[in-house]
Amino acid sequence: MKPLHAQSHALLHKWPLDPRDALPMSLWDAASVEAATGGRASHAFQASGVEMDSRDVRPGDIFIALKGEAMDGHKFIDAAFAKGAVAAITDRAVNYPHVLVKDTNAALHALAHAARDRSDATRIAVTGSVGKTGVKEAIFASLNRASRGAAHRSVRSYNNHVGVPLSLARLPARADFSVFEMGMNHTGEIAPLADHVRPHIALITTIAPAHIENLGSLEAIADEKSQIFTGMVKGGTAIIPADSEYTERMVNHARKLGVKVVTFGRSADADVRLLDAIPEGHGGSLVTADLGSQRVCYSVAEPGDHWISNSLGVMAAVRAAGGDLASAGLALAEMGGLKGRGARFDITAVGGKALLVDESYNANPASMRATLRALGQTPAHRRVAVLGSMKELGDFAPRFHAQLAEPLADAQIDHVILVGDEMRHLAVELGRRSAASLGFTPSFAHCEGPAQAMAELDMFGLTNGDAVLVKGSNSVGLGSLVSHFTRDQK
């Protein structure tokens, strides 16, 4: 038998025992950026992140000087290095460590593809008309919990032709899972994003009339969202809502591409099927679901029927990724609302506190109805809705805005503050209903912009136990109203 020191020496020569141990600890170094982009590095460096906005640079980042029609990132190189960048990717020589390339936009794509190809992470892509960001965050939280921090995801709403490759370029080589959000507002935008990511799993949350101004019909929206399946790897899994009018249309798209289909929802033939949902005191739900081979029971912290459906999609994705369903249940039970997408605040009111629900980042007819329904289910002294215009509805705008009168009445909303020109159509409808005395109609006011809405809400006078929903398309600017009323809150 060899002496102990000889055995140890032999084992050292076999290092690394796990192929993953050969992967780099840093996200990128000069040599790997050169190899990925075909560029030439001026200095050696190691980087822990990748950034395209000089304002968001953190110490250790590579700054990519992207060029657009109206902006050139090279103008912000000084600012990026002042914030702690270790190197830049540029198309010209600069007086800082840099990698010189022909085209910085092409270099970002090359970096993204190199990050994707060097990693064994299971890649999950999420799209849909409503709920993309929340579902992406829930899947990430589930997988990150079970993998002890080995999951990666796109941050914020980095879901377009720049955000998706940037999120890929940030993918650590050692990650086990990665989750990417994909958005669109025109035909032909989803397929290139799917080709960047090449997902193992692709999930569509729902089909609704978001961006219908540009696509023309719900059928066209379903077809465009289904393009997420075109970039999938062989043997991938498409996760599709079972309760949509366009389920069969989406399933057909997936099956033509030869991927496995898993459906989720309340439908009796859904693969991940809701069995029961019981409201919980905090506004969430206790959900029981049938996954075919097993049943699971878990809590969903986020209020509303739409989050019950979202949770089924999350469970389907986690199972398809080989993740832990118990960890997914815990993650769903602990999730709080995101800024602009359901964050909840206790704000100062006469006699105590009022609840403010921040949904100010986005709005379309489906999400408006869902959040109004959730507000109606929220225990409150009075319910108030501050609703901003829904954009990108085109010729459908008058009808879709006026139709919100029905869910307002169903939810027994006491007072509505309407913000923006398109909301005039809802004001007219509420005025007509009030004059005709047709059932419950809330009191209402119409404002041109957020500043008037703030004054109107102050004039209304919130009291202890009131609940306020703030929702509208981001361009309306209701985030400023939320900031005004929550500025002293944490």
GROMACS .gro file of C-alpha atoms in nm:
model
  490
    1MET     CA    1   0.000   0.000   0.000
    2LYS     CA    2   0.123   0.350  -0.085
    3PRO     CA    3   0.210   0.578   0.208
    4LEU     CA    4  -0.060   0.824   0.305
    5HIS     CA    5   0.133   1.123   0.167
    6ALA     CA    6   0.168   0.946  -0.168
    7GLN     CA    7  -0.208   0.880  -0.182
    8SER     CA    8  -0.278   1.246  -0.107
    9HIS     CA    9  -0.034   1.352  -0.376
   10ALA     CA   10  -0.210   1.127  -0.630
   11LEU     CA   11  -0.549   1.275  -0.538
   12LEU     CA   12  -0.416   1.627  -0.585
   13HIS     CA   13  -0.309   1.536  -0.936
   14LYS     CA   14  -0.668   1.427  -1.011
   15TRP     CA   15  -0.805   1.768  -0.911
   16PRO     CA   16  -1.065   1.888  -1.001
   17LEU     CA   17  -1.277   1.592  -0.897
   18ASP     CA   18  -1.594   1.770  -1.017
   19PRO     CA   19  -1.582   1.927  -1.366
   20ARG     CA   20  -1.762   2.232  -1.223
   21ASP     CA   21  -1.453   2.305  -1.014
   22ALA     CA   22  -1.272   2.394  -1.335
   23LEU     CA   23  -1.518   2.676  -1.405
   24PRO     CA   24  -1.404   3.031  -1.333
   25MET     CA   25  -1.493   3.202  -1.007
   26SER     CA   26  -1.517   3.544  -1.171
   27LEU     CA   27  -1.799   3.616  -1.415
   28TRP     CA   28  -1.560   3.733  -1.688
   29ASP     CA   29  -1.190   3.800  -1.731
   30ALA     CA   30  -1.000   3.966  -2.014
   31ALA     CA   31  -0.917   3.640  -2.190
   32SER     CA   32  -1.276   3.507  -2.182
   33VAL     CA   33  -1.417   3.838  -2.312
   34GLU     CA   34  -1.160   3.834  -2.593
   35ALA     CA   35  -1.253   3.475  -2.680
   36ALA     CA   36  -1.627   3.549  -2.676
   37THR     CA   37  -1.621   3.873  -2.874
   38GLY     CA   38  -1.314   3.841  -3.093
   39GLY     CA   39  -1.195   4.169  -2.945
   40ARG     CA   40  -0.856   4.275  -2.809
   41ALA     CA   41  -0.802   4.350  -2.441
   42SER     CA   42  -0.578   4.639  -2.341
   43HIS     CA   43  -0.521   4.509  -1.986
   44ALA     CA   44  -0.581   4.199  -1.777
   45PHE     CA   45  -0.890   4.221  -1.555
   46GLN     CA   46  -1.150   4.015  -1.373
   47ALA     CA   47  -1.513   4.127  -1.360
   48SER     CA   48  -1.805   4.033  -1.138
   49GLY     CA   49  -2.082   4.192  -1.346
   50VAL     CA   50  -2.190   4.342  -1.678
   51GLU     CA   51  -2.370   4.675  -1.715
   52MET     CA   52  -2.489   4.896  -2.001
   53ASP     CA   53  -2.611   5.196  -1.798
   54SER     CA   54  -2.334   5.400  -1.637
   55ARG     CA   55  -2.573   5.507  -1.360
   56ASP     CA   56  -2.616   5.146  -1.250
   57VAL     CA   57  -2.250   5.042  -1.261
   58ARG     CA   58  -2.121   4.874  -0.946
   59PRO     CA   59  -1.759   4.813  -0.847
   60GLY     CA   60  -1.626   4.518  -1.049
   61ASP     CA   61  -1.852   4.558  -1.353
   62ILE     CA   62  -1.767   4.556  -1.721
   63PHE     CA   63  -1.934   4.854  -1.887
   64ILE     CA   64  -2.057   4.789  -2.242
   65ALA     CA   65  -2.064   5.113  -2.443
   66LEU     CA   66  -2.370   5.036  -2.653
   67LYS     CA   67  -2.467   5.261  -2.942
   68GLY     CA   68  -2.827   5.340  -3.030
   69GLU     CA   69  -3.005   5.576  -3.264
   70ALA     CA   70  -3.008   5.858  -3.009
   71MET     CA   71  -2.738   5.766  -2.758
   72ASP     CA   72  -2.375   5.652  -2.758
   73GLY     CA   73  -2.251   5.474  -2.447
   74HIS     CA   74  -1.896   5.589  -2.514
   75LYS     CA   75  -2.000   5.931  -2.382
   76PHE     CA   76  -2.048   5.778  -2.038
   77ILE     CA   77  -1.724   5.582  -1.999
   78ASP     CA   78  -1.577   5.833  -1.751
   79ALA     CA   79  -1.892   5.806  -1.540
   80ALA     CA   80  -1.883   5.424  -1.553
   81PHE     CA   81  -1.524   5.408  -1.427
   82ALA     CA   82  -1.601   5.667  -1.161
   83LYS     CA   83  -1.865   5.423  -1.031
   84GLY     CA   84  -1.612   5.137  -1.017
   85ALA     CA   85  -1.608   4.967  -1.359
   86VAL     CA   86  -1.297   4.750  -1.407
   87ALA     CA   87  -1.312   4.749  -1.788
   88ALA     CA   88  -1.522   4.860  -2.083
   89ILE     CA   89  -1.616   4.702  -2.414
   90THR     CA   90  -1.569   4.973  -2.676
   91ASP     CA   91  -1.537   5.027  -3.051
   92ARG     CA   92  -1.252   5.275  -3.003
   93ALA     CA   93  -0.943   5.303  -2.783
   94VAL     CA   94  -1.004   5.473  -2.447
   95ASN     CA   95  -0.781   5.567  -2.155
   96TYR     CA   96  -0.911   5.287  -1.936
   97PRO     CA   97  -0.885   4.906  -1.941
   98HIS     CA   98  -1.101   4.798  -2.233
   99VAL     CA   99  -1.172   4.532  -2.492
  100LEU     CA  100  -1.171   4.679  -2.841
  101VAL     CA  101  -1.438   4.535  -3.075
  102LYS     CA  102  -1.587   4.633  -3.411
  103ASP     CA  103  -1.945   4.662  -3.285
  104THR     CA  104  -2.038   4.683  -2.917
  105ASN     CA  105  -2.399   4.573  -2.978
  106ALA     CA  106  -2.275   4.258  -3.156
  107ALA     CA  107  -2.024   4.209  -2.873
  108LEU     CA  108  -2.309   4.203  -2.620
  109HIS     CA  109  -2.481   3.927  -2.818
  110ALA     CA  110  -2.154   3.734  -2.846
  111LEU     CA  111  -2.097   3.765  -2.471
  112ALA     CA  112  -2.453   3.646  -2.406
  113HIS     CA  113  -2.414   3.340  -2.626
  114ALA     CA  114  -2.078   3.252  -2.473
  115ALA     CA  115  -2.228   3.273  -2.123
  116ARG     CA  116  -2.519   3.053  -2.231
  117ASP     CA  117  -2.297   2.792  -2.395
  118ARG     CA  118  -2.046   2.758  -2.112
  119SER     CA  119  -2.314   2.703  -1.848
  120ASP     CA  120  -2.504   2.382  -1.773
  121ALA     CA  121  -2.787   2.580  -1.612
  122THR     CA  122  -3.144   2.485  -1.696
  123ARG     CA  123  -3.283   2.786  -1.883
  124ILE     CA  124  -3.644   2.893  -1.832
  125ALA     CA  125  -3.814   3.162  -2.041
  126VAL     CA  126  -4.133   3.341  -1.936
  127THR     CA  127  -4.365   3.551  -2.152
  128GLY     CA  128  -4.734   3.643  -2.154
  129SER     CA  129  -4.962   3.944  -2.163
  130VAL     CA  130  -4.993   3.968  -1.785
  131GLY     CA  131  -4.782   3.850  -1.493
  132LYS     CA  132  -4.445   3.790  -1.664
  133THR     CA  133  -4.229   3.961  -1.404
  134GLY     CA  134  -4.410   3.820  -1.101
  135VAL     CA  135  -4.401   3.465  -1.235
  136LYS     CA  136  -4.034   3.502  -1.331
  137GLU     CA  137  -3.952   3.619  -0.979
  138ALA     CA  138  -4.154   3.336  -0.821
  139ILE     CA  139  -3.979   3.069  -1.030
  140PHE     CA  140  -3.642   3.222  -0.945
  141ALA     CA  141  -3.723   3.239  -0.573
  142SER     CA  142  -3.833   2.873  -0.578
  143LEU     CA  143  -3.523   2.745  -0.756
  144ASN     CA  144  -3.281   2.974  -0.576
  145ARG     CA  145  -3.409   2.854  -0.241
  146ALA     CA  146  -3.369   2.486  -0.326
  147SER     CA  147  -3.030   2.529  -0.496
  148ARG     CA  148  -2.890   2.746  -0.215
  149GLY     CA  149  -2.824   3.046  -0.429
  150ALA     CA  150  -2.735   2.875  -0.758
  151ALA     CA  151  -3.017   3.035  -0.959
  152HIS     CA  152  -2.996   3.340  -1.186
  153ARG     CA  153  -3.262   3.562  -1.341
  154SER     CA  154  -3.313   3.877  -1.542
  155VAL     CA  155  -3.361   4.174  -1.313
  156ARG     CA  156  -3.633   4.438  -1.330
  157SER     CA  157  -3.812   4.406  -1.664
  158TYR     CA  158  -3.503   4.341  -1.876
  159ASN     CA  159  -3.711   4.159  -2.134
  160ASN     CA  160  -3.634   4.319  -2.474
  161HIS     CA  161  -3.370   4.299  -2.747
  162VAL     CA  162  -3.111   4.455  -2.514
  163GLY     CA  163  -3.229   4.334  -2.173
  164VAL     CA  164  -3.240   3.965  -2.261
  165PRO     CA  165  -2.883   3.938  -2.397
  166LEU     CA  166  -2.759   4.154  -2.109
  167SER     CA  167  -2.925   3.916  -1.862
  168LEU     CA  168  -2.764   3.622  -2.041
  169ALA     CA  169  -2.423   3.789  -2.030
  170ARG     CA  170  -2.462   3.805  -1.651
  171LEU     CA  171  -2.525   3.430  -1.623
  172PRO     CA  172  -2.259   3.276  -1.394
  173ALA     CA  173  -2.088   2.966  -1.530
  174ARG     CA  174  -2.166   2.783  -1.206
  175ALA     CA  175  -2.542   2.852  -1.202
  176ASP     CA  176  -2.780   2.555  -1.188
  177PHE     CA  177  -3.091   2.743  -1.305
  178SER     CA  178  -3.161   3.063  -1.497
  179VAL     CA  179  -3.493   3.242  -1.558
  180PHE     CA  180  -3.547   3.501  -1.831
  181GLU     CA  181  -3.843   3.728  -1.902
  182MET     CA  182  -3.937   3.803  -2.264
  183GLY     CA  183  -4.163   4.088  -2.371
  184MET     CA  184  -4.286   4.231  -2.698
  185ASN     CA  185  -4.509   4.500  -2.841
  186HIS     CA  186  -4.471   4.422  -3.212
  187THR     CA  187  -4.477   4.110  -3.427
  188GLY     CA  188  -4.141   3.942  -3.472
  189GLU     CA  189  -3.986   4.035  -3.139
  190ILE     CA  190  -4.020   3.714  -2.936
  191ALA     CA  191  -3.844   3.466  -3.170
  192PRO     CA  192  -3.505   3.647  -3.163
  193LEU     CA  193  -3.518   3.657  -2.783
  194ALA     CA  194  -3.594   3.285  -2.769
  195ASP     CA  195  -3.304   3.221  -3.004
  196HIS     CA  196  -3.071   3.407  -2.767
  197VAL     CA  197  -3.180   3.206  -2.464
  198ARG     CA  198  -3.260   2.869  -2.625
  199PRO     CA  199  -3.471   2.770  -2.324
  200HIS     CA  200  -3.522   2.421  -2.191
  201ILE     CA  201  -3.858   2.536  -2.052
  202ALA     CA  202  -4.085   2.810  -2.189
  203LEU     CA  203  -4.394   2.937  -2.005
  204ILE     CA  204  -4.676   3.159  -2.129
  205THR     CA  205  -4.870   3.316  -1.840
  206THR     CA  206  -5.182   3.432  -2.024
  207ILE     CA  207  -5.312   3.599  -2.340
  208ALA     CA  208  -5.479   3.938  -2.304
  209PRO     CA  209  -5.519   4.257  -2.512
  210ALA     CA  210  -5.184   4.414  -2.416
  211HIS     CA  211  -5.021   4.585  -2.718
  212ILE     CA  212  -5.327   4.502  -2.928
  213GLU     CA  213  -5.285   4.839  -3.101
  214ASN     CA  214  -4.973   4.703  -3.273
  215LEU     CA  215  -5.075   4.340  -3.323
  216GLY     CA  216  -5.439   4.389  -3.420
  217SER     CA  217  -5.604   4.088  -3.253
  218LEU     CA  218  -5.581   3.847  -2.962
  219GLU     CA  219  -5.512   3.566  -3.208
  220ALA     CA  220  -5.207   3.756  -3.332
  221ILE     CA  221  -5.091   3.809  -2.972
  222ALA     CA  222  -5.124   3.435  -2.901
  223ASP     CA  223  -4.928   3.355  -3.218
  224GLU     CA  224  -4.651   3.600  -3.129
  225LYS     CA  225  -4.621   3.478  -2.771
  226SER     CA  226  -4.602   3.121  -2.903
  227GLN     CA  227  -4.285   3.215  -3.090
  228ILE     CA  228  -4.109   3.160  -2.758
  229PHE     CA  229  -4.118   2.789  -2.846
  230THR     CA  230  -3.915   2.836  -3.165
  231GLY     CA  231  -3.584   2.870  -2.981
  232MET     CA  232  -3.630   2.577  -2.744
  233VAL     CA  233  -3.371   2.302  -2.713
  234LYS     CA  234  -3.462   1.951  -2.824
  235GLY     CA  235  -3.673   1.777  -2.562
  236GLY     CA  236  -3.786   2.105  -2.408
  237THR     CA  237  -4.114   2.167  -2.225
  238ALA     CA  238  -4.377   2.426  -2.320
  239ILE     CA  239  -4.600   2.535  -2.029
  240ILE     CA  240  -4.932   2.678  -2.149
  241PRO     CA  241  -5.242   2.813  -1.966
  242ALA     CA  242  -5.529   2.566  -1.996
  243ASP     CA  243  -5.810   2.815  -1.937
  244SER     CA  244  -5.740   3.048  -2.228
  245GLU     CA  245  -5.960   3.082  -2.534
  246TYR     CA  246  -5.635   3.036  -2.727
  247THR     CA  247  -5.500   2.728  -2.548
  248GLU     CA  248  -5.540   2.499  -2.848
  249ARG     CA  249  -5.376   2.757  -3.073
  250MET     CA  250  -5.070   2.777  -2.846
  251VAL     CA  251  -5.055   2.400  -2.797
  252ASN     CA  252  -5.056   2.351  -3.174
  253HIS     CA  253  -4.762   2.591  -3.212
  254ALA     CA  254  -4.564   2.396  -2.953
  255ARG     CA  255  -4.646   2.051  -3.091
  256LYS     CA  256  -4.548   2.150  -3.444
  257LEU     CA  257  -4.203   2.220  -3.302
  258GLY     CA  258  -4.188   1.881  -3.130
  259VAL     CA  259  -4.169   2.002  -2.770
  260LYS     CA  260  -4.347   1.849  -2.473
  261VAL     CA  261  -4.663   2.035  -2.365
  262VAL     CA  262  -4.777   2.085  -2.004
  263THR     CA  263  -5.095   2.283  -1.934
  264PHE     CA  264  -5.197   2.450  -1.608
  265GLY     CA  265  -5.518   2.600  -1.475
  266ARG     CA  266  -5.870   2.522  -1.356
  267SER     CA  267  -5.968   2.319  -1.662
  268ALA     CA  268  -6.052   1.956  -1.589
  269ASP     CA  269  -5.793   1.834  -1.839
  270ALA     CA  270  -5.508   2.060  -1.722
  271ASP     CA  271  -5.187   1.873  -1.643
  272VAL     CA  272  -5.133   2.094  -1.336
  273ARG     CA  273  -5.488   2.146  -1.214
  274LEU     CA  274  -5.639   2.358  -0.940
  275LEU     CA  275  -5.841   2.147  -0.698
  276ASP     CA  276  -5.921   2.407  -0.436
  277ALA     CA  277  -5.834   2.761  -0.330
  278ILE     CA  278  -5.933   2.894   0.011
  279PRO     CA  279  -5.891   3.266   0.095
  280GLU     CA  280  -5.652   3.333   0.382
  281GLY     CA  281  -5.677   3.616   0.632
  282HIS     CA  282  -5.381   3.814   0.495
  283GLY     CA  283  -5.539   3.830   0.148
  284GLY     CA  284  -5.358   3.535  -0.008
  285SER     CA  285  -5.485   3.184  -0.074
  286LEU     CA  286  -5.435   2.827   0.040
  287VAL     CA  287  -5.408   2.628  -0.283
  288THR     CA  288  -5.441   2.257  -0.347
  289ALA     CA  289  -5.326   2.140  -0.690
  290ASP     CA  290  -5.315   1.808  -0.875
  291LEU     CA  291  -4.992   1.753  -1.065
  292GLY     CA  292  -5.098   1.415  -1.199
  293SER     CA  293  -4.847   1.203  -1.010
  294GLN     CA  294  -4.897   1.392  -0.684
  295ARG     CA  295  -5.101   1.654  -0.506
  296VAL     CA  296  -4.953   1.960  -0.338
  297CYS     CA  297  -5.093   2.209  -0.091
  298TYR     CA  298  -4.928   2.547  -0.042
  299SER     CA  299  -4.997   2.910   0.045
  300VAL     CA  300  -4.977   3.200  -0.199
  301ALA     CA  301  -4.901   3.531  -0.027
  302GLU     CA  302  -5.007   3.749  -0.319
  303PRO     CA  303  -5.381   3.824  -0.327
  304GLY     CA  304  -5.613   3.766  -0.621
  305ASP     CA  305  -5.737   3.484  -0.842
  306HIS     CA  306  -5.470   3.568  -1.100
  307TRP     CA  307  -5.200   3.471  -0.852
  308ILE     CA  308  -5.368   3.137  -0.791
  309SER     CA  309  -5.334   3.070  -1.164
  310ASN     CA  310  -4.979   3.208  -1.168
  311SER     CA  311  -4.880   2.972  -0.888
  312LEU     CA  312  -4.989   2.670  -1.093
  313GLY     CA  313  -4.761   2.784  -1.376
  314VAL     CA  314  -4.477   2.828  -1.127
  315MET     CA  315  -4.527   2.475  -0.994
  316ALA     CA  316  -4.530   2.337  -1.349
  317ALA     CA  317  -4.205   2.516  -1.433
  318VAL     CA  318  -4.028   2.411  -1.112
  319ARG     CA  319  -4.128   2.049  -1.166
  320ALA     CA  320  -4.014   2.058  -1.529
  321ALA     CA  321  -3.678   2.200  -1.415
  322GLY     CA  322  -3.631   1.922  -1.163
  323GLY     CA  323  -3.666   2.166  -0.877
  324ASP     CA  324  -3.811   2.109  -0.531
  325LEU     CA  325  -4.187   2.165  -0.505
  326ALA     CA  326  -4.173   2.212  -0.127
  327SER     CA  327  -3.927   2.498  -0.175
  328ALA     CA  328  -4.160   2.643  -0.440
  329GLY     CA  329  -4.447   2.636  -0.192
  330LEU     CA  330  -4.239   2.816   0.070
  331ALA     CA  331  -4.126   3.076  -0.183
  332LEU     CA  332  -4.485   3.147  -0.293
  333ALA     CA  333  -4.590   3.179   0.071
  334GLU     CA  334  -4.319   3.437   0.140
  335MET     CA  335  -4.331   3.646  -0.178
  336GLY     CA  336  -4.420   4.010  -0.137
  337GLY     CA  337  -4.537   4.237  -0.415
  338LEU     CA  338  -4.276   4.400  -0.637
  339LYS     CA  339  -4.240   4.775  -0.679
  340GLY     CA  340  -4.508   4.885  -0.923
  341ARG     CA  341  -4.643   4.531  -0.936
  342GLY     CA  342  -4.832   4.468  -0.617
  343ALA     CA  343  -4.611   4.612  -0.343
  344ARG     CA  344  -4.828   4.692  -0.039
  345PHE     CA  345  -4.775   4.983   0.200
  346ASP     CA  346  -4.939   5.097   0.521
  347ILE     CA  347  -4.971   5.474   0.480
  348THR     CA  348  -5.079   5.744   0.721
  349ALA     CA  349  -5.455   5.814   0.728
  350VAL     CA  350  -5.695   5.997   0.953
  351GLY     CA  351  -5.733   5.791   1.269
  352GLY     CA  352  -5.468   5.535   1.179
  353LYS     CA  353  -5.344   5.360   0.866
  354ALA     CA  354  -5.468   5.286   0.514
  355LEU     CA  355  -5.343   5.019   0.274
  356LEU     CA  356  -5.192   5.130  -0.057
  357VAL     CA  357  -5.137   4.870  -0.330
  358ASP     CA  358  -4.881   4.980  -0.590
  359GLU     CA  359  -4.965   4.846  -0.937
  360SER     CA  360  -4.840   5.159  -1.113
  361TYR     CA  361  -4.594   4.997  -1.353
  362ASN     CA  362  -4.830   4.849  -1.611
  363ALA     CA  363  -5.194   4.804  -1.705
  364ASN     CA  364  -5.411   4.634  -1.963
  365PRO     CA  365  -5.776   4.525  -1.955
  366ALA     CA  366  -5.702   4.181  -1.809
  367SER     CA  367  -5.469   4.302  -1.535
  368MET     CA  368  -5.709   4.587  -1.448
  369ARG     CA  369  -5.993   4.342  -1.398
  370ALA     CA  370  -5.776   4.106  -1.194
  371THR     CA  371  -5.647   4.371  -0.957
  372LEU     CA  372  -5.990   4.532  -0.915
  373ARG     CA  373  -6.128   4.190  -0.825
  374ALA     CA  374  -5.848   4.150  -0.570
  375LEU     CA  375  -5.924   4.494  -0.425
  376GLY     CA  376  -6.288   4.394  -0.392
  377GLN     CA  377  -6.181   4.090  -0.189
  378THR     CA  378  -5.961   4.299   0.041
  379PRO     CA  379  -6.115   4.371   0.383
  380ALA     CA  380  -6.144   4.749   0.407
  381HIS     CA  381  -6.350   5.034   0.549
  382ARG     CA  382  -6.366   5.194   0.203
  383ARG     CA  383  -6.208   5.089  -0.126
  384VAL     CA  384  -6.053   5.349  -0.355
  385ALA     CA  385  -5.904   5.295  -0.701
  386VAL     CA  386  -5.667   5.540  -0.871
  387LEU     CA  387  -5.669   5.422  -1.233
  388GLY     CA  388  -5.443   5.554  -1.507
  389SER     CA  389  -5.495   5.514  -1.880
  390MET     CA  390  -5.416   5.182  -2.045
  391LYS     CA  391  -5.183   5.246  -2.339
  392GLU     CA  392  -5.124   5.070  -2.673
  393LEU     CA  393  -5.490   4.975  -2.721
  394GLY     CA  394  -5.537   5.178  -3.040
  395ASP     CA  395  -5.892   5.180  -3.172
  396PHE     CA  396  -5.992   4.939  -2.895
  397ALA     CA  397  -5.918   5.200  -2.623
  398PRO     CA  398  -6.266   5.356  -2.587
  399ARG     CA  399  -6.436   5.019  -2.548
  400PHE     CA  400  -6.181   4.863  -2.314
  401HIS     CA  401  -6.174   5.167  -2.085
  402ALA     CA  402  -6.553   5.199  -2.070
  403GLN     CA  403  -6.586   4.827  -1.990
  404LEU     CA  404  -6.402   4.878  -1.660
  405ALA     CA  405  -6.728   5.011  -1.515
  406GLU     CA  406  -6.846   4.654  -1.467
  407PRO     CA  407  -6.553   4.523  -1.257
  408LEU     CA  408  -6.560   4.846  -1.054
  409ALA     CA  409  -6.923   4.779  -0.967
  410ASP     CA  410  -6.865   4.409  -0.903
  411ALA     CA  411  -6.580   4.490  -0.661
  412GLN     CA  412  -6.794   4.751  -0.481
  413ILE     CA  413  -6.527   5.019  -0.519
  414ASP     CA  414  -6.640   5.327  -0.326
  415HIS     CA  415  -6.446   5.597  -0.509
  416VAL     CA  416  -6.248   5.609  -0.833
  417ILE     CA  417  -5.991   5.864  -0.944
  418LEU     CA  418  -5.939   5.841  -1.320
  419VAL     CA  419  -5.613   5.972  -1.466
  420GLY     CA  420  -5.532   6.044  -1.831
  421ASP     CA  421  -5.715   6.122  -2.151
  422GLU     CA  422  -5.820   5.763  -2.232
  423MET     CA  423  -5.992   5.735  -1.893
  424ARG     CA  424  -6.251   5.990  -2.013
  425HIS     CA  425  -6.433   5.698  -2.175
  426LEU     CA  426  -6.472   5.531  -1.834
  427ALA     CA  427  -6.577   5.862  -1.677
  428VAL     CA  428  -6.853   5.897  -1.938
  429GLU     CA  429  -6.970   5.540  -1.874
  430LEU     CA  430  -6.973   5.587  -1.496
  431GLY     CA  431  -7.164   5.913  -1.537
  432ARG     CA  432  -7.420   5.742  -1.760
  433ARG     CA  433  -7.469   5.457  -1.514
  434SER     CA  434  -7.496   5.692  -1.219
  435ALA     CA  435  -7.760   5.900  -1.396
  436ALA     CA  436  -7.958   5.589  -1.485
  437SER     CA  437  -7.922   5.446  -1.130
  438LEU     CA  438  -7.837   5.102  -1.271
  439GLY     CA  439  -7.711   4.919  -0.963
  440PHE     CA  440  -7.400   5.016  -0.768
  441THR     CA  441  -7.186   5.291  -0.920
  442PRO     CA  442  -6.884   5.442  -0.742
  443SER     CA  443  -6.830   5.812  -0.701
  444PHE     CA  444  -6.554   5.931  -0.932
  445ALA     CA  445  -6.333   6.215  -1.046
  446HIS     CA  446  -6.132   6.259  -1.363
  447CYS     CA  447  -5.783   6.415  -1.360
  448GLU     CA  448  -5.541   6.510  -1.634
  449GLY     CA  449  -5.230   6.383  -1.457
  450PRO     CA  450  -5.071   6.247  -1.138
  451ALA     CA  451  -5.039   6.586  -0.965
  452GLN     CA  452  -5.417   6.644  -0.988
  453ALA     CA  453  -5.477   6.286  -0.876
  454MET     CA  454  -5.262   6.343  -0.564
  455ALA     CA  455  -5.469   6.651  -0.479
  456GLU     CA  456  -5.793   6.463  -0.542
  457LEU     CA  457  -5.688   6.175  -0.315
  458ASP     CA  458  -5.590   6.426  -0.045
  459MET     CA  459  -5.927   6.596  -0.084
  460PHE     CA  460  -6.110   6.263  -0.061
  461GLY     CA  461  -5.939   6.207   0.274
  462LEU     CA  462  -5.820   5.856   0.355
  463THR     CA  463  -5.926   5.721   0.693
  464ASN     CA  464  -5.824   5.427   0.906
  465GLY     CA  465  -5.893   5.096   0.734
  466ASP     CA  466  -5.925   5.228   0.378
  467ALA     CA  467  -5.761   5.038   0.089
  468VAL     CA  468  -5.626   5.216  -0.219
  469LEU     CA  469  -5.527   5.055  -0.550
  470VAL     CA  470  -5.299   5.258  -0.779
  471LYS     CA  471  -5.279   5.113  -1.130
  472GLY     CA  472  -5.205   5.240  -1.479
  473SER     CA  473  -4.962   5.217  -1.766
  474ASN     CA  474  -4.614   5.328  -1.662
  475SER     CA  475  -4.613   5.628  -1.896
  476VAL     CA  476  -4.905   5.782  -1.705
  477GLY     CA  477  -4.665   5.841  -1.417
  478LEU     CA  478  -4.866   5.714  -1.121
  479GLY     CA  479  -4.543   5.594  -0.964
  480SER     CA  480  -4.496   5.956  -0.852
  481LEU     CA  481  -4.829   5.940  -0.669
  482VAL     CA  482  -4.720   5.620  -0.495
  483SER     CA  483  -4.389   5.783  -0.396
  484HIS     CA  484  -4.575   6.086  -0.261
  485PHE     CA  485  -4.797   5.884  -0.031
  486THR     CA  486  -4.532   5.632   0.075
  487ARG     CA  487  -4.232   5.863   0.113
  488ASP     CA  488  -4.220   5.811   0.490
  489GLN     CA  489  -4.287   5.439   0.468
  490LYS     CA  490  -4.039   5.151   0.453
   0.00000   0.00000   0.00000
